[in-house]
Amino acid sequence: MTDSDPRPDPLPVATGPYPPTCESLETPVSEETQRAQAERLRRAWATPRGWRYPTAVNNTEVGKWYSTTALIFMLMAGVMALLIRAQLAVPENDLISADRFNQLFTMHGSAMMFLFAVPMFEAISILILPGMLGARDMPFPRLSAFGYWCFLIGGIFVIGSLAFDSAPRAGWFMYPPLATQDPGPGSDIWLLGLSFIEIASIAAAVELIVGTLKCRPPGMRVNLMPLYAWYVLVVGGMILFAFPPLIAGDFLFELERSFDWPFFDPTRGGDPMLWQHLFWIFGHPEVYIIFLPSVAIAAMVIPTVARRPIVGYSWIVLSAVGTGFLSFGLWVHHMFTTGLPSISLGFFSAASEAVVIPTGIQLFAFLATLMAGRVRLNLPMLWIAGALAIFIMGGLTGVMLALAPFDFQAHDTYFVVAHLHYTLFGGMVFPVMAGVYYFFPFIRKRMLSEVLGRWAFWLIFIGFNLTFLPMHLTGLRGMPRRVYTYPDDLGWSTLNLVSSAGSVVIAAGFAVFVWDLFRPKGGQPRIARNPWQAGTLEWTHDVPEQAWGVRSIPHVTTRYPLWDQPEMVARMDQGRYYLPDAQEGRRETLITSVIDAEPIQVQRVTGPTWITHLAAAFTGGAFILPTFSLYTPAIISGALAVCTIIWWLWTATARPPAPEDTRKDVGLGLNLPTYASGPASTGWWAMWITMLGDATAFASVIFGVFFYWTARPDFPPEGALHADAVLVALSCGALLLSWALTLFARRSNRRGAVTGARICLGTGAVLGSLGIAAMLGAVTALEPTTHVYPAILCALAVWIIVHAGLGTIMQLYCLAGSIFGKLTPRYDADLWNISLFWHFHALSVAVAGAVMILVPGVA
Amino acid sequence: MTEEHQPRPDEEEAEFAEESASLWRITLAPVAWAAHFVICYGLVAMSCAKGWPITEVRQGLGLFSAAVLLLIAWIGWRALRQWDVRRTGDFVNRRGRAEDRHHFLGHAAFLLAVISFIGVVFVSLPLILIEGCQ
C-alpha cells in the first residue's frame, strides 16, 4: 500500500495465538502488576456516587433498579387484586363502585403483564446475563439505561392513572368497540403508555440478543452456552415477532381513537376482529415470553442442586426453540367463540395440543436431572418444586381448554381465570422467586433468610391453592369473569369467600418475602464466593463486590467451567486471561464471533451519562402528551427526542479511534482491533434485529389490508377513491433510488471515493424527501374517516412516510459524519447500519406500493 | 482445549460460511411448519369467506401437507447424518471442539425436525377430520 493509493488501509485484524495454551496461562504475573491492574480496572468501572448515582449505566445498577421497579409495580398490581377479591368476597357487595372495579381488573392484568412479567425477565437478564457470559457489561449499556427510564416513566404514568380515577377500564385486552368508544382518556393511557413501554421492552430485547450473540467469553461455542443464554435468545426473538403486531394494532387503534379512522368500526367497513387477531398474535406468545425465562432460571438452579450437569442439554435447547415457534400458532385459541369456521378452530386446537410436547420435554429433562443427581432440598429448590407442581396443574387445564368444545363451555368464566393463574404462578412467579433466592448472593453478596424463605413459600403456596383451586369450580358453575358482584343464590358465595381468604394468605407470604428482601443486612456475615457450589461463570463473582464484571475474561471450554476447569477462578483473579487491565482508563469488553465465540474485537463501552434521562423524558413526552390531545407539545417533544438521540449517537457511538489506538493487546499475546463495521460489529446486529421487529409490525399492517379484503365484502367500497397510482409509483421510485444511492455511497466510501459518497448521500436525502412528498400527495384526496379502505391506505402512507423520514435523517447523519470526520473510508460502521435500515425500508416500500396500486384492481 | 490456530481475518463470515448448511437445516424445519400453518389457515379462511369449493381446497392442502412432511423428513435425515451419533456414540457433544459444535447443530436440527413433523401432522388432522366450514 503506497501513499498515492487512494484506497484506505484495510481494517486491522486479530493477530496472535488463539486459543491460549496451558504454558501461556501459567506465565506468572507479579503481585504488584496484579494490584496495579485491578486498581486501574476499578477506576474505569467505578459506579458514580452521590447525586450522580442515577447516571450509572452499568448492568448491575440498571438491573437492580429495573427489577426493583418491576417488583414494586407487581406489588401494586397485587394490591389491586386484593381489592378485587375483597369486593367479590361476599354477594351483593358494594365496597367499591362498578367503574372502579373495571379500572382495577383492567389495571391488574395490564400491570402484571406489561409492568411486571416482561420487564422482570429483562431486568433479571440485564442483571445476571453478563455474569453468566463472563462479559464486563452488555454491549450497549446506555440503551439498557434508556430502556429502564422509559419503563419507569411509562409505568408511573399508566399506574398513576388509577389515582386520578381515569385508568383504562375495558379489560386488559381492550376489545373494541368497548375500548374504542370508552369516554375519557383511559383507553389512550393504555394504548400510548403501554406502546411506550413495549418500545423499551424491544430495546432491552435487542440489547440482550446482541449481548448473547457477541459478548460470550472466548471459546464458549453455541454448544457450550449456559441454558439461560439460550432461553434469552429464544425469548428475545419471540419479543421481536410478538410485540410488533400489538404495536401495529395500537397504531391503528390510536388512529381510530384520536382521528376517528374507523379500523374497528363495522358501520364504516372496519372489523373489531382485526384487533383480536393482532392482540392475540402478541398475547399468546406473550405467555411463553413470560414462561420460558422462568424455566431458564429452573434450568440454572436444577443442575446446581442436583450437583450434576443437566440431562438432555440439546433436548432442552431445542424444546425451547420449538416452543417459541409453536406458540405463534395458537393465538386463535383465545378466540374460539368468535364464530370462525370449525376447520380453522381445528388448526389452532391441534397446534395448542402440539405445544405440550416441547413443554413436556423441558419438564421431563428437569425431572431426569433431579433423579440422576444427589438433590439437596435448599430454598431455591423448594420454590422450583412448588413451581413444577402448580405449572403441571395449569398445563392440565390448558389441555382441556385447548379442546374447542370444552372451551365453548368454560369461555370467559372463572375456570379460565384459575387456569391462567396456575400457569402464570407455576410458570413465572414461583420460578422467579426461586431465582431471587438463588441469585441474591450473586447480586447483593448476602443470603436471604432460610426461615423467612420457608414461611414465604408455604404461605404463598397454600394461599395460592386456596385462592385459585376453588375458582375452577366457581367457573364450572358458571360465574363469568369481570362481574362486579353477584346474587347470593347461585352457589358461588362460599367458593368466592374461600378464594378471597386465600388471597390474603398470599399477600401475607409476599409481605414476608418483601421484608426479607429489603430488611437491613449490614450485620450479616459476608457470604462465601459461590455459596451454592454452582458450575457456571456468574459464580466467579468477586466478594466483596466489584463493578468490573469479571477481573479477566476467561477462555471457556466446557458447559460448567467451575466444575470442569478447576484452575479457572484463580487464573481469572490473577488477571491471567483476557483484558485484565484498563491502561487507557476506558471501559472495554471483548466482542466474539456468533457461532464459535472467537475473539474479534475490543469494544469500548459507554459510561455514566444524563443523556439517557433526557432522551427518555422527551420520548415519554411524545407518547404521553397525545393522551390529553396535546399534539403540538407532543410533536415538539418528539423532535427533541430525535435531536437528543442523534446527539447521543454522534458523541458516543462508532467514533473512529485515534491512529495509535486502532488495536490493543488484550493479553496472552492476542492483539485485537478496537473498531468493527458491518456484520463484525455489535451495532450492525442490533440494527438487523431491530429491523426484524419493525418489519413484523409492517407485515401486521399489511395483514390488516388482506384481513379486510377477506372478511368484508365492501372492501374497497364501490366508487371509492383510490390512492393516486402515479404519485405512489413516483414515491416508490424515488425511495428505491434513494436506497440504491445509499448502497452506492457505502461502496464508494469504502473505495476511498469520499466525494462521490457524499454526493450519493445528499442526493439520496433529496430523493427521500421527494418520496415523502409524493406519498403525501398520493393520499391527500382520501377521506380516512369515511371508510376503512381510505383509512388503511392512509395508515400505510403514514408508515412509509415516517420510515422514509428516518431514512433521510440517517443519510444526512452519515453525510455530516463524512464531512466532520466521524465517518471515514476505513471507519464506516454508520454507513453499514443505515444501509441495513434502507434494505428493509426498500422492501416495505415495494410491498406498500404494490398493495396501494394493485388492491383496487383485484378486489 | 480447542484446536490451536491463528485468528482468521473475517472470522464471523468464515464461521457462517462453514456452517451455512447446518444453519439452513436448523431453520428450515420450523419455517416449513410455520409456512404450512399459515397457508392452511389462510387458504381455508379465504375459502370459507369467499365461498370457494372447500372439498377441493382440503384435498389440495392434504397433498401439500404430505409434501411438507416429506421435506421435513428429508431435513431430519440430513440432520441425523450430521449429528453422526451412531459413529461417534457421543449423545451430548459437551466439549469445546469444532467437531462438537458441528454435531450439536446437527442434533439441534434433527430434534427441531421431529417437533416440526409432529406439529405438521397435528395441524393436518383437522383437514381430514372436519369436513366443511360450518
Tab-separated table of N, CA, C and O in Angstrom, chain A residues 737-822:
chain	number	residue	atom	x	y	z
A	737	LEU	N	-34.680	4.538	-5.435
A	737	LEU	CA	-33.449	5.145	-5.927
A	737	LEU	C	-32.590	5.632	-4.752
A	737	LEU	O	-31.359	5.492	-4.755
A	738	SER	N	-33.249	6.183	-3.763
A	738	SER	CA	-32.548	6.657	-2.573
A	738	SER	C	-31.835	5.487	-1.880
A	738	SER	O	-30.703	5.617	-1.401
A	739	TRP	N	-32.504	4.347	-1.857
A	739	TRP	CA	-31.892	3.125	-1.294
A	739	TRP	C	-30.646	2.746	-2.084
A	739	TRP	O	-29.567	2.509	-1.507
A	740	ALA	N	-30.784	2.747	-3.421
A	740	ALA	CA	-29.649	2.369	-4.265
A	740	ALA	C	-28.474	3.331	-4.029
A	740	ALA	O	-27.317	2.907	-3.951
A	741	LEU	N	-28.802	4.627	-3.870
A	741	LEU	CA	-27.737	5.605	-3.658
A	741	LEU	C	-27.035	5.379	-2.320
A	741	LEU	O	-25.822	5.578	-2.194
A	742	THR	N	-27.804	4.948	-1.321
A	742	THR	CA	-27.193	4.660	-0.018
A	742	THR	C	-26.168	3.534	-0.156
A	742	THR	O	-25.053	3.613	0.370
A	743	LEU	N	-26.568	2.492	-0.887
A	743	LEU	CA	-25.635	1.372	-1.086
A	743	LEU	C	-24.404	1.832	-1.862
A	743	LEU	O	-23.272	1.470	-1.549
A	744	PHE	N	-24.670	2.650	-2.873
A	744	PHE	CA	-23.587	3.143	-3.696
A	744	PHE	C	-22.633	3.995	-2.854
A	744	PHE	O	-21.416	3.905	-3.003
A	745	ALA	N	-23.222	4.800	-1.961
A	745	ALA	CA	-22.405	5.639	-1.080
A	745	ALA	C	-21.484	4.766	-0.237
A	745	ALA	O	-20.303	5.065	-0.059
A	746	ARG	N	-22.026	3.651	0.271
A	746	ARG	CA	-21.203	2.784	1.114
A	746	ARG	C	-20.027	2.220	0.318
A	746	ARG	O	-18.888	2.210	0.772
A	747	ARG	N	-20.331	1.779	-0.917
A	747	ARG	CA	-19.252	1.193	-1.738
A	747	ARG	C	-18.206	2.242	-2.091
A	747	ARG	O	-17.012	2.003	-1.971
A	748	SER	N	-18.668	3.428	-2.558
A	748	SER	CA	-17.685	4.453	-2.944
A	748	SER	C	-16.847	4.841	-1.755
A	748	SER	O	-15.637	5.006	-1.862
A	749	ASN	N	-17.496	4.991	-0.607
A	749	ASN	CA	-16.770	5.397	0.588
A	749	ASN	C	-15.689	4.378	0.924
A	749	ASN	O	-14.553	4.727	1.211
A	750	ARG	N	-16.049	3.095	0.852
A	750	ARG	CA	-15.069	2.043	1.130
A	750	ARG	C	-13.873	2.109	0.175
A	750	ARG	O	-12.746	1.862	0.552
A	751	ARG	N	-14.206	2.460	-1.092
A	751	ARG	CA	-13.127	2.540	-2.082
A	751	ARG	C	-12.281	3.781	-1.915
A	751	ARG	O	-11.291	3.959	-2.604
A	752	GLY	N	-12.715	4.705	-1.054
A	752	GLY	CA	-11.954	5.921	-0.849
A	752	GLY	C	-12.501	7.095	-1.633
A	752	GLY	O	-11.986	8.206	-1.537
A	753	ALA	N	-13.542	6.881	-2.423
A	753	ALA	CA	-14.146	7.975	-3.201
A	753	ALA	C	-15.112	8.747	-2.311
A	753	ALA	O	-16.329	8.611	-2.400
A	754	VAL	N	-14.547	9.555	-1.419
A	754	VAL	CA	-15.356	10.201	-0.392
A	754	VAL	C	-16.339	11.193	-0.992
A	754	VAL	O	-17.509	11.251	-0.599
A	755	THR	N	-15.866	11.974	-1.972
A	755	THR	CA	-16.752	12.981	-2.551
A	755	THR	C	-17.957	12.313	-3.214
A	755	THR	O	-19.106	12.742	-3.028
A	756	GLY	N	-17.692	11.247	-3.956
A	756	GLY	CA	-18.788	10.517	-4.589
A	756	GLY	C	-19.787	10.042	-3.550
A	756	GLY	O	-21.010	10.168	-3.731
A	757	ALA	N	-19.281	9.523	-2.456
A	757	ALA	CA	-20.159	9.013	-1.404
A	757	ALA	C	-21.030	10.137	-0.849
A	757	ALA	O	-22.232	9.972	-0.635
A	758	ARG	N	-20.394	11.317	-0.646
A	758	ARG	CA	-21.169	12.439	-0.093
A	758	ARG	C	-22.257	12.883	-1.059
A	758	ARG	O	-23.387	13.159	-0.649
A	759	ILE	N	-21.907	12.890	-2.361
A	759	ILE	CA	-22.924	13.294	-3.343
A	759	ILE	C	-24.086	12.306	-3.316
A	759	ILE	O	-25.260	12.686	-3.315
A	760	CYS	N	-23.759	10.998	-3.251
A	760	CYS	CA	-24.812	9.974	-3.204
A	760	CYS	C	-25.709	10.190	-1.992
A	760	CYS	O	-26.938	10.128	-2.091
A	761	LEU	N	-25.101	10.429	-0.841
A	761	LEU	CA	-25.896	10.582	0.372
A	761	LEU	C	-26.791	11.815	0.284
A	761	LEU	O	-27.983	11.760	0.626
A	762	GLY	N	-26.209	12.921	-0.214
A	762	GLY	CA	-27.010	14.141	-0.319
A	762	GLY	C	-28.165	13.953	-1.285
A	762	GLY	O	-29.319	14.277	-0.980
A	763	THR	N	-27.869	13.374	-2.468
A	763	THR	CA	-28.935	13.147	-3.439
A	763	THR	C	-29.963	12.173	-2.886
A	763	THR	O	-31.178	12.338	-3.084
A	764	GLY	N	-29.464	11.160	-2.162
A	764	GLY	CA	-30.384	10.192	-1.552
A	764	GLY	C	-31.357	10.882	-0.620
A	764	GLY	O	-32.559	10.595	-0.629
A	765	ALA	N	-30.858	11.829	0.175
A	765	ALA	CA	-31.731	12.524	1.112
A	765	ALA	C	-32.760	13.371	0.371
A	765	ALA	O	-33.936	13.414	0.750
A	766	VAL	N	-32.311	14.012	-0.720
A	766	VAL	CA	-33.263	14.809	-1.504
A	766	VAL	C	-34.349	13.904	-2.082
A	766	VAL	O	-35.549	14.196	-2.009
A	767	LEU	N	-33.926	12.755	-2.647
A	767	LEU	CA	-34.900	11.821	-3.210
A	767	LEU	C	-35.841	11.290	-2.131
A	767	LEU	O	-37.039	11.097	-2.368
A	768	GLY	N	-35.293	11.055	-0.937
A	768	GLY	CA	-36.129	10.596	0.174
A	768	GLY	C	-37.223	11.611	0.461
A	768	GLY	O	-38.403	11.254	0.604
A	769	SER	N	-36.851	12.899	0.494
A	769	SER	CA	-37.852	13.930	0.757
A	769	SER	C	-38.874	13.990	-0.372
A	769	SER	O	-40.074	14.139	-0.137
A	770	LEU	N	-38.397	13.821	-1.616
A	770	LEU	CA	-39.332	13.793	-2.751
A	770	LEU	C	-40.317	12.641	-2.602
A	770	LEU	O	-41.515	12.791	-2.853
A	771	GLY	N	-39.771	11.472	-2.201
A	771	GLY	CA	-40.626	10.295	-1.999
A	771	GLY	C	-41.699	10.591	-0.970
A	771	GLY	O	-42.868	10.212	-1.133
A	772	ILE	N	-41.315	11.268	0.103
A	772	ILE	CA	-42.279	11.605	1.154
A	772	ILE	C	-43.363	12.519	0.587
A	772	ILE	O	-44.563	12.288	0.779
A	773	ALA	N	-42.914	13.538	-0.162
A	773	ALA	CA	-43.886	14.488	-0.708
A	773	ALA	C	-44.850	13.797	-1.662
A	773	ALA	O	-46.069	14.022	-1.610
A	774	ALA	N	-44.323	12.913	-2.522
A	774	ALA	CA	-45.189	12.229	-3.481
A	774	ALA	C	-46.187	11.331	-2.755
A	774	ALA	O	-47.364	11.258	-3.130
A	775	MET	N	-45.725	10.657	-1.703
A	775	MET	CA	-46.617	9.769	-0.963
A	775	MET	C	-47.730	10.571	-0.301
A	775	MET	O	-48.899	10.181	-0.305
A	776	LEU	N	-47.354	11.734	0.261
A	776	LEU	CA	-48.370	12.623	0.846
A	776	LEU	C	-49.397	13.017	-0.207
A	776	LEU	O	-50.605	12.942	0.023
A	777	GLY	N	-48.872	13.389	-1.385
A	777	GLY	CA	-49.764	13.807	-2.454
A	777	GLY	C	-50.691	12.688	-2.893
A	777	GLY	O	-51.847	12.927	-3.246
A	778	ALA	N	-50.203	11.446	-2.845
A	778	ALA	CA	-50.993	10.321	-3.340
A	778	ALA	C	-52.229	10.071	-2.492
A	778	ALA	O	-53.215	9.517	-2.979
A	779	VAL	N	-52.178	10.437	-1.210
A	779	VAL	CA	-53.315	10.097	-0.345
A	779	VAL	C	-54.080	11.324	0.168
A	779	VAL	O	-55.056	11.164	0.903
A	780	THR	N	-53.675	12.542	-0.215
A	780	THR	CA	-54.353	13.717	0.356
A	780	THR	C	-55.832	13.775	-0.019
A	780	THR	O	-56.647	14.285	0.751
A	781	ALA	N	-56.181	13.246	-1.203
A	781	ALA	CA	-57.581	13.336	-1.612
A	781	ALA	C	-58.485	12.388	-0.825
A	781	ALA	O	-59.707	12.545	-0.806
A	782	LEU	N	-57.870	11.390	-0.168
A	782	LEU	CA	-58.687	10.378	0.521
A	782	LEU	C	-59.269	10.949	1.818
A	782	LEU	O	-58.650	11.806	2.453
A	783	GLU	N	-60.438	10.435	2.188
A	783	GLU	CA	-61.028	10.872	3.453
A	783	GLU	C	-61.067	9.688	4.400
A	783	GLU	O	-62.015	8.896	4.387
A	784	PRO	N	-60.041	9.553	5.223
A	784	PRO	CA	-59.900	8.331	6.034
A	784	PRO	C	-61.010	8.130	7.069
A	784	PRO	O	-61.161	7.025	7.571
A	785	THR	N	-61.763	9.168	7.403
A	785	THR	CA	-62.802	8.942	8.414
A	785	THR	C	-64.050	8.300	7.814
A	785	THR	O	-64.896	7.825	8.552
A	786	THR	N	-64.146	8.261	6.476
A	786	THR	CA	-65.393	7.773	5.900
A	786	THR	C	-65.488	6.253	5.876
A	786	THR	O	-66.561	5.681	6.044
A	787	HIS	N	-64.367	5.592	5.659
A	787	HIS	CA	-64.423	4.144	5.482
A	787	HIS	C	-63.053	3.566	5.810
A	787	HIS	O	-62.036	4.280	5.769
A	788	VAL	N	-63.000	2.273	6.134
A	788	VAL	CA	-61.737	1.669	6.498
A	788	VAL	C	-60.778	1.597	5.313
A	788	VAL	O	-59.563	1.596	5.493
A	789	TYR	N	-61.305	1.574	4.073
A	789	TYR	CA	-60.404	1.442	2.918
A	789	TYR	C	-59.475	2.644	2.771
A	789	TYR	O	-58.246	2.475	2.778
A	790	PRO	N	-60.030	3.879	2.679
A	790	PRO	CA	-59.088	5.012	2.659
A	790	PRO	C	-58.258	5.092	3.939
A	790	PRO	O	-57.089	5.509	3.894
A	791	ALA	N	-58.835	4.665	5.067
A	791	ALA	CA	-58.098	4.759	6.329
A	791	ALA	C	-56.852	3.880	6.300
A	791	ALA	O	-55.762	4.307	6.705
A	792	ILE	N	-56.992	2.649	5.809
A	792	ILE	CA	-55.814	1.761	5.854
A	792	ILE	C	-54.784	2.204	4.813
A	792	ILE	O	-53.569	2.088	5.041
A	793	LEU	N	-55.251	2.777	3.676
A	793	LEU	CA	-54.283	3.317	2.712
A	793	LEU	C	-53.488	4.454	3.350
A	793	LEU	O	-52.259	4.540	3.200
A	794	CYS	N	-54.205	5.317	4.086
A	794	CYS	CA	-53.509	6.420	4.738
A	794	CYS	C	-52.552	5.903	5.808
A	794	CYS	O	-51.453	6.439	5.974
A	795	ALA	N	-52.979	4.849	6.531
A	795	ALA	CA	-52.097	4.292	7.555
A	795	ALA	C	-50.812	3.769	6.915
A	795	ALA	O	-49.705	3.973	7.442
A	796	LEU	N	-50.959	3.090	5.759
A	796	LEU	CA	-49.763	2.603	5.048
A	796	LEU	C	-48.880	3.777	4.645
A	796	LEU	O	-47.653	3.732	4.790
A	797	ALA	N	-49.530	4.851	4.144
A	797	ALA	CA	-48.750	6.018	3.731
A	797	ALA	C	-48.012	6.616	4.922
A	797	ALA	O	-46.831	6.965	4.819
A	798	VAL	N	-48.701	6.708	6.085
A	798	VAL	CA	-48.055	7.251	7.282
A	798	VAL	C	-46.830	6.410	7.621
A	798	VAL	O	-45.740	6.921	7.908
A	799	TRP	N	-47.009	5.100	7.552
A	799	TRP	CA	-45.903	4.191	7.874
A	799	TRP	C	-44.689	4.462	6.979
A	799	TRP	O	-43.549	4.604	7.445
A	800	ILE	N	-44.948	4.538	5.666
A	800	ILE	CA	-43.849	4.735	4.712
A	800	ILE	C	-43.210	6.105	4.925
A	800	ILE	O	-41.978	6.245	4.916
A	801	ILE	N	-44.063	7.121	5.156
A	801	ILE	CA	-43.528	8.480	5.298
A	801	ILE	C	-42.626	8.573	6.532
A	801	ILE	O	-41.520	9.107	6.472
A	802	VAL	N	-43.093	8.010	7.648
A	802	VAL	CA	-42.283	8.086	8.873
A	802	VAL	C	-40.944	7.376	8.668
A	802	VAL	O	-39.882	7.893	9.030
A	803	HIS	N	-40.978	6.204	8.043
A	803	HIS	CA	-39.726	5.470	7.846
A	803	HIS	C	-38.819	6.164	6.847
A	803	HIS	O	-37.600	6.183	7.014
A	804	ALA	N	-39.422	6.746	5.788
A	804	ALA	CA	-38.595	7.475	4.827
A	804	ALA	C	-37.948	8.671	5.517
A	804	ALA	O	-36.783	8.993	5.260
A	805	GLY	N	-38.717	9.306	6.425
A	805	GLY	CA	-38.147	10.431	7.175
A	805	GLY	C	-36.949	9.977	7.990
A	805	GLY	O	-35.889	10.619	7.975
A	806	LEU	N	-37.103	8.846	8.680
A	806	LEU	CA	-35.990	8.311	9.468
A	806	LEU	C	-34.792	8.012	8.574
A	806	LEU	O	-33.646	8.344	8.898
A	807	GLY	N	-35.077	7.390	7.419
A	807	GLY	CA	-34.001	7.032	6.497
A	807	GLY	C	-33.267	8.270	6.002
A	807	GLY	O	-32.042	8.279	5.876
A	808	THR	N	-34.030	9.324	5.746
A	808	THR	CA	-33.409	10.561	5.276
A	808	THR	C	-32.524	11.170	6.363
A	808	THR	O	-31.401	11.604	6.094
A	809	ILE	N	-33.051	11.164	7.599
A	809	ILE	CA	-32.234	11.677	8.707
A	809	ILE	C	-30.940	10.875	8.798
A	809	ILE	O	-29.847	11.426	9.000
A	810	MET	N	-31.030	9.566	8.609
A	810	MET	CA	-29.837	8.724	8.696
A	810	MET	C	-28.831	9.084	7.613
A	810	MET	O	-27.615	9.131	7.854
A	811	GLN	N	-29.353	9.337	6.392
A	811	GLN	CA	-28.427	9.705	5.304
A	811	GLN	C	-27.727	11.018	5.638
A	811	GLN	O	-26.508	11.153	5.451
A	812	LEU	N	-28.504	11.980	6.157
A	812	LEU	CA	-27.892	13.271	6.485
A	812	LEU	C	-26.892	13.110	7.623
A	812	LEU	O	-25.844	13.763	7.650
A	813	TYR	N	-27.220	12.215	8.568
A	813	TYR	CA	-26.304	11.938	9.682
A	813	TYR	C	-24.963	11.437	9.144
A	813	TYR	O	-23.889	11.873	9.565
A	814	CYS	N	-25.029	10.513	8.182
A	814	CYS	CA	-23.784	9.976	7.622
A	814	CYS	C	-23.060	11.032	6.802
A	814	CYS	O	-21.822	11.083	6.792
A	815	LEU	N	-23.835	11.858	6.106
A	815	LEU	CA	-23.208	12.927	5.331
A	815	LEU	C	-22.431	13.851	6.273
A	815	LEU	O	-21.250	14.154	6.037
A	816	ALA	N	-23.101	14.256	7.346
A	816	ALA	CA	-22.425	15.095	8.334
A	816	ALA	C	-21.223	14.359	8.904
A	816	ALA	O	-20.147	14.934	9.097
A	817	GLY	N	-21.391	13.058	9.174
A	817	GLY	CA	-20.296	12.263	9.711
A	817	GLY	C	-19.101	12.273	8.777
A	817	GLY	O	-17.946	12.397	9.196
A	818	SER	N	-19.380	12.160	7.479
A	818	SER	CA	-18.303	12.132	6.494
A	818	SER	C	-17.598	13.484	6.448
A	818	SER	O	-16.372	13.570	6.359
A	819	ILE	N	-18.388	14.568	6.556
A	819	ILE	CA	-17.792	15.905	6.466
A	819	ILE	C	-16.970	16.217	7.722
A	819	ILE	O	-15.870	16.759	7.642
A	820	PHE	N	-17.479	15.828	8.892
A	820	PHE	CA	-16.802	16.201	10.139
A	820	PHE	C	-15.880	15.102	10.679
A	820	PHE	O	-15.464	15.140	11.830
A	821	GLY	N	-15.607	14.107	9.863
A	821	GLY	CA	-14.600	13.126	10.251
A	821	GLY	C	-15.069	12.048	11.202
A	821	GLY	O	-14.271	11.304	11.751
A	822	LYS	N	-16.391	11.926	11.409
A	822	LYS	CA	-16.856	10.811	12.241
A	822	LYS	C	-16.897	9.529	11.420
A	822	LYS	O	-16.829	8.428	11.953
